PDB file of C-alpha atoms in Angstrom:
ATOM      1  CA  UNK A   9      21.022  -9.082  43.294  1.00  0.00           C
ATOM      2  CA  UNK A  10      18.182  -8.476  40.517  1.00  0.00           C
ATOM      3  CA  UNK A  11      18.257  -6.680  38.014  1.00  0.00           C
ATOM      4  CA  UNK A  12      15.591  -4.661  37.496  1.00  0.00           C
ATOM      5  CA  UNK A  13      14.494  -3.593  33.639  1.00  0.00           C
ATOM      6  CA  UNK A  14      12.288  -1.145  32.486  1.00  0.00           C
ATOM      7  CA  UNK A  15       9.792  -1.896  29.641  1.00  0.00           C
ATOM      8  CA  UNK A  16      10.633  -0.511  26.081  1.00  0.00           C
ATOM      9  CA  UNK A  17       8.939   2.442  25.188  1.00  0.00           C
ATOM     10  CA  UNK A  18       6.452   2.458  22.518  1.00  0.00           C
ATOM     11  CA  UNK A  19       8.000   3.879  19.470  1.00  0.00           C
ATOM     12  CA  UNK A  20       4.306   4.574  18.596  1.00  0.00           C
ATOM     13  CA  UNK A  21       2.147   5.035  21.025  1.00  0.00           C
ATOM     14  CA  UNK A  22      -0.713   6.443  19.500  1.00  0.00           C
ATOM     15  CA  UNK A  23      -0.878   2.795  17.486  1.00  0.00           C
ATOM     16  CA  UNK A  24      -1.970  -0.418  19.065  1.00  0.00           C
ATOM     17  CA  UNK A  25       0.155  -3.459  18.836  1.00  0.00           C
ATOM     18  CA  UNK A  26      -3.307  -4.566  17.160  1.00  0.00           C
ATOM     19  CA  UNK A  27      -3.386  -1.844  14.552  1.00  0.00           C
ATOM     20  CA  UNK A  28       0.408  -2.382  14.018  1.00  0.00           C
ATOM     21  CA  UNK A  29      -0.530  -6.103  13.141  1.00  0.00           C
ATOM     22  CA  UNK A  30      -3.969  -5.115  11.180  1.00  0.00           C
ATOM     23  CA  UNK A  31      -1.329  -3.370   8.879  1.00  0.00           C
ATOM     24  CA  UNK A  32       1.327  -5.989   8.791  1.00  0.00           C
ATOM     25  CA  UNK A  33      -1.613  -8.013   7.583  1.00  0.00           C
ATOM     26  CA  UNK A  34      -2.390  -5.915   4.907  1.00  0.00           C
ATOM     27  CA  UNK A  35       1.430  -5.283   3.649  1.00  0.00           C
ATOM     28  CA  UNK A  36       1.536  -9.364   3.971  1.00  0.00           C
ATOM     29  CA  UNK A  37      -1.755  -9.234   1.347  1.00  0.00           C
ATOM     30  CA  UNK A  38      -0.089  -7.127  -0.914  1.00  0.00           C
ATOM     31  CA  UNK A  39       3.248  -8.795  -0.880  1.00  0.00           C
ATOM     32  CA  UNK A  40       2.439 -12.329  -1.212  1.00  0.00           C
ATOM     33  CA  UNK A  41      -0.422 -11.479  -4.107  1.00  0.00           C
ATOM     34  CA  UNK A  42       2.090  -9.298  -5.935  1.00  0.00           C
ATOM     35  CA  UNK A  43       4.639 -12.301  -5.534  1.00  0.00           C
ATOM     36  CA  UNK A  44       2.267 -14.418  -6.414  1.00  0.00           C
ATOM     37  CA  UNK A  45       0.730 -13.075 -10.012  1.00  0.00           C
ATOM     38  CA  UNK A  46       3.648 -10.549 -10.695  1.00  0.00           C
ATOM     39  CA  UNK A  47       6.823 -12.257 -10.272  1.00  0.00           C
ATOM     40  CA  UNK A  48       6.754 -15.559 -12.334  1.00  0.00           C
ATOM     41  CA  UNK A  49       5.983 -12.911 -15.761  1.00  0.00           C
ATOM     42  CA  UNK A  50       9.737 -11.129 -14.463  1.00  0.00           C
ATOM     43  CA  UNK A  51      11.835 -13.157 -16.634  1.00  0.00           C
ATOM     44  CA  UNK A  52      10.465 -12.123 -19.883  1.00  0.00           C
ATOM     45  CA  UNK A  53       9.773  -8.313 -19.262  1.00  0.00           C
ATOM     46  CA  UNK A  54      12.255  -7.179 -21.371  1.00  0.00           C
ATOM     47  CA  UNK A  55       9.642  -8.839 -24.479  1.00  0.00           C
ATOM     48  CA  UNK A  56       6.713  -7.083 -22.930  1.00  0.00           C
ATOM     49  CA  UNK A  57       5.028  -4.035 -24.645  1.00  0.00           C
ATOM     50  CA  UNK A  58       6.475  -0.600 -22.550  1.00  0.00           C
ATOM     51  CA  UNK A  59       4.071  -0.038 -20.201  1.00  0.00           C
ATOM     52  CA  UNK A  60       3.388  -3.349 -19.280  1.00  0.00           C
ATOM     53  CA  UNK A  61       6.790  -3.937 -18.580  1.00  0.00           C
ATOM     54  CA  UNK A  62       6.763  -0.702 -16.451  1.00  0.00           C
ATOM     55  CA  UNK A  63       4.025  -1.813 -14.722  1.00  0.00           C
ATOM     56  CA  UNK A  64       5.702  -4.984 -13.894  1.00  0.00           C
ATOM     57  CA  UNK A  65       8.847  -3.532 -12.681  1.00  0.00           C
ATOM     58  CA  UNK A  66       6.736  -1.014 -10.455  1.00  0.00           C
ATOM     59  CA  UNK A  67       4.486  -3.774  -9.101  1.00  0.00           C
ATOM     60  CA  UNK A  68       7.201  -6.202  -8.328  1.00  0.00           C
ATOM     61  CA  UNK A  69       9.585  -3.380  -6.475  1.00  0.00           C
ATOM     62  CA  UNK A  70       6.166  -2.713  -4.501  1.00  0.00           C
ATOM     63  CA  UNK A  71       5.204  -6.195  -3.181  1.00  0.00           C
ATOM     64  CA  UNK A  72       9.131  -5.839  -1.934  1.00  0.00           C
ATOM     65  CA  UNK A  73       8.550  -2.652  -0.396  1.00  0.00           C
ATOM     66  CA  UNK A  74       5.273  -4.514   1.021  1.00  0.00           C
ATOM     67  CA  UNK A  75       7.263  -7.002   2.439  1.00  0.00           C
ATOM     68  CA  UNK A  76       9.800  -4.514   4.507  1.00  0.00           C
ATOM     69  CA  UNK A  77       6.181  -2.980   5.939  1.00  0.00           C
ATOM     70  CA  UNK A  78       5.937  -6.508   7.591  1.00  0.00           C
ATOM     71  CA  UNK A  79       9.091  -5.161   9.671  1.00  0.00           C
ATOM     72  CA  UNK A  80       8.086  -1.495   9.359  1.00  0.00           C
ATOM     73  CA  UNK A  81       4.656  -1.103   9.265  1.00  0.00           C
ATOM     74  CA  UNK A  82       4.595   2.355  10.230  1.00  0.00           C
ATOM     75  CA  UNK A  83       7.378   3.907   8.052  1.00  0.00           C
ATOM     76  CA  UNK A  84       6.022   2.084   5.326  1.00  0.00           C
ATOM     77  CA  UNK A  85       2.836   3.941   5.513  1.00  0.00           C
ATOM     78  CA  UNK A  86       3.575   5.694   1.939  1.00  0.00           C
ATOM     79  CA  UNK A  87       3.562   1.980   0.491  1.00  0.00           C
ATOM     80  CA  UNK A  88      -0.416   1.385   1.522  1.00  0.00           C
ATOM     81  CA  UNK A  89      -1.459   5.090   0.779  1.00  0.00           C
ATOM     82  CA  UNK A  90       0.064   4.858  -2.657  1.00  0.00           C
ATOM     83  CA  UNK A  91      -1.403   1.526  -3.160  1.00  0.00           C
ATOM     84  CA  UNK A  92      -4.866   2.709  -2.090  1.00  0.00           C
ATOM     85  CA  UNK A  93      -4.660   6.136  -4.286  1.00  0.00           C
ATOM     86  CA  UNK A  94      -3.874   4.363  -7.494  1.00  0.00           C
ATOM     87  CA  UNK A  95      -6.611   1.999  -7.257  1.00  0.00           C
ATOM     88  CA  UNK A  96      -9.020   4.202  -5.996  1.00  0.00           C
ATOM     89  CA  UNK A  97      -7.956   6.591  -8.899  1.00  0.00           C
ATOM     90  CA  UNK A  98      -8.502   3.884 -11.202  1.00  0.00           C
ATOM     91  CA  UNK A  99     -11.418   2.352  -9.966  1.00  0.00           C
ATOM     92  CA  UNK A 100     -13.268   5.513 -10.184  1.00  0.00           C
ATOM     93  CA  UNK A 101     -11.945   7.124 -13.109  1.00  0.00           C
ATOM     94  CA  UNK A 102     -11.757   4.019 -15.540  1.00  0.00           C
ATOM     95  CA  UNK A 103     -13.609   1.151 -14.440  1.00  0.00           C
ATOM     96  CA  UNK A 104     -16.863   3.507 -13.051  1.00  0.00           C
ATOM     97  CA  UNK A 105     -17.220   4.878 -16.551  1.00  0.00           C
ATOM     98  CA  UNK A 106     -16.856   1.890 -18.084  1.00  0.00           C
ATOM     99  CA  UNK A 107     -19.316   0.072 -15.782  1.00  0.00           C
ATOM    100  CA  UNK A 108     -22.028   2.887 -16.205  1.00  0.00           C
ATOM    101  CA  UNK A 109     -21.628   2.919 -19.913  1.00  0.00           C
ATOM    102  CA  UNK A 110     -22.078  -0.806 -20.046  1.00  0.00           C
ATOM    103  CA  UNK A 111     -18.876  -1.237 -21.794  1.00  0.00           C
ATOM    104  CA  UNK A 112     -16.654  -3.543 -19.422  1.00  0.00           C
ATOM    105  CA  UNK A 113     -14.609  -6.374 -20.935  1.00  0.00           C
ATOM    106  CA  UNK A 114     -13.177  -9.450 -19.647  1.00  0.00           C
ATOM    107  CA  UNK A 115      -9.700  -8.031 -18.895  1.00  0.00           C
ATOM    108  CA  UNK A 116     -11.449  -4.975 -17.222  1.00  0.00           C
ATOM    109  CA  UNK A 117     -13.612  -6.811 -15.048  1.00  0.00           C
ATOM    110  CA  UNK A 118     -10.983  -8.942 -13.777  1.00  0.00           C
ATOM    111  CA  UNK A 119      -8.664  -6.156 -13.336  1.00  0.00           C
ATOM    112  CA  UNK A 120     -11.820  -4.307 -11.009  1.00  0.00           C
ATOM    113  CA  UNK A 121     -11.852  -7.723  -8.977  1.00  0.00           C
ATOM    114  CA  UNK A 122      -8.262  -7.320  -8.186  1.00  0.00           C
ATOM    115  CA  UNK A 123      -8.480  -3.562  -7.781  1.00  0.00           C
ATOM    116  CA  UNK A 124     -11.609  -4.473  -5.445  1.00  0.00           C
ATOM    117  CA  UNK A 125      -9.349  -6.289  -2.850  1.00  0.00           C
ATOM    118  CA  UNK A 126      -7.913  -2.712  -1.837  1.00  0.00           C
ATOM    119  CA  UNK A 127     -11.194  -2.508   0.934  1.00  0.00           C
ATOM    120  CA  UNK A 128      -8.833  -4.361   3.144  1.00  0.00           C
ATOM    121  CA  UNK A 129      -5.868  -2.062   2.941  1.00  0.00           C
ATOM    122  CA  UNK A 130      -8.694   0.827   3.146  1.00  0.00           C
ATOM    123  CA  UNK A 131      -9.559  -1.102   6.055  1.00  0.00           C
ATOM    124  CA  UNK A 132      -6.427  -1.526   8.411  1.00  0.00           C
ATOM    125  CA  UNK A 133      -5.094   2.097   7.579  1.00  0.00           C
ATOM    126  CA  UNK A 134      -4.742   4.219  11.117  1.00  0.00           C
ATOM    127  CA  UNK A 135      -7.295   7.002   9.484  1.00  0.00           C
ATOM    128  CA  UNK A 136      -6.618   9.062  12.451  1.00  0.00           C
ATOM    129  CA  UNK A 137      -2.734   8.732  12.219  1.00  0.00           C
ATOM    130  CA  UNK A 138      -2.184   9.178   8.501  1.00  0.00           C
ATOM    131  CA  UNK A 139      -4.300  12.621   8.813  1.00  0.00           C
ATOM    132  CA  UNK A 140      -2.690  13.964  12.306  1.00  0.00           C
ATOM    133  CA  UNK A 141       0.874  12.916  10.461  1.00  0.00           C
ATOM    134  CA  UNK A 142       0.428  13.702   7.147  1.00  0.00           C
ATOM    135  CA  UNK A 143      -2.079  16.589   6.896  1.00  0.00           C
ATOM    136  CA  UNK A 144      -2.583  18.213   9.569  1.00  0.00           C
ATOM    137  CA  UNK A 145       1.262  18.280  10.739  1.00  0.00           C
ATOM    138  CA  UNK A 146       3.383  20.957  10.120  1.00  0.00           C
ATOM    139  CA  UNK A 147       5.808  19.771   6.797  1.00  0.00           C
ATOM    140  CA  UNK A 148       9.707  20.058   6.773  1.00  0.00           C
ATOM    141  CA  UNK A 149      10.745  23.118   6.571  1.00  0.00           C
ATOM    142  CA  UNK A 150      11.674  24.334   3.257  1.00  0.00           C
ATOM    143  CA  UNK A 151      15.422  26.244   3.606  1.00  0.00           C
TER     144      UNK A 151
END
């Protein structure tokens, strides 16, 4: 006798398998650079000045965060938004004047370069998604 099984439904249909894997991609980005430049500095953050031991801490729990998106692309969402807001943010409100001013060091540049890379996480965002979800949907309600 066969047994007969019915596909499994698409927990997001609206998403393609392909979009789905364009983010993976770009959580897979962020987590292995993060891992990559951020984690080998962990062992001495404690001897870092405050905020760049902050920053350290908040970059390092975010390339882990990145790394669950490789499971959980879509409930990650938050992860690539917030990744894409602060360097947007800072591209445009520190390195922009900088650049226009002429003023632009070494450690500035290089930090714009980095910053730069966020065009591919800009790039496998579902646009259409994160505004029918997350703007234009009606919020939880409040009592």
């Amino acid at each position: 006798m066969a047994t007969i099984t019915a596909a499994a439904p698409a927990i997001h249909p609206d998403l393609s398998l392909t979009r789905l894997h364009l983010m993976r991609a770009g959580y897979l980005l962020m987590g292995v650079g993060l891992a990559l430049v951020k984690w080998p500095l962990l062992p001495d953050v404690a001897t870092l000045p405050l905020y760049e031991g902050v920053t350290l801490c908040m970059l390092t729990a975010m390339s882990l965060l990145a790394f669950l998106g490789l499971r959980y692309p879509v409930k990650l969402l938050p992860v690539l938004l917030f990744e894409s807001l602060w360097k947007l943010f800072w591209l445009a409100l520190v390195a922009l004047p900088q650049a226009i001013t002429g003023d632009l060091d070494a450690a500035t540049t290089e930090t714009v370069v980095s910053c730069s890379l966020v065009v591919v996480i800009l790039a496998v965002l579902p646009w259409r998604y994160v505004w029918r979800n997350y703007v234009r949907a009606t919020g939880t309600r409040w009592r």
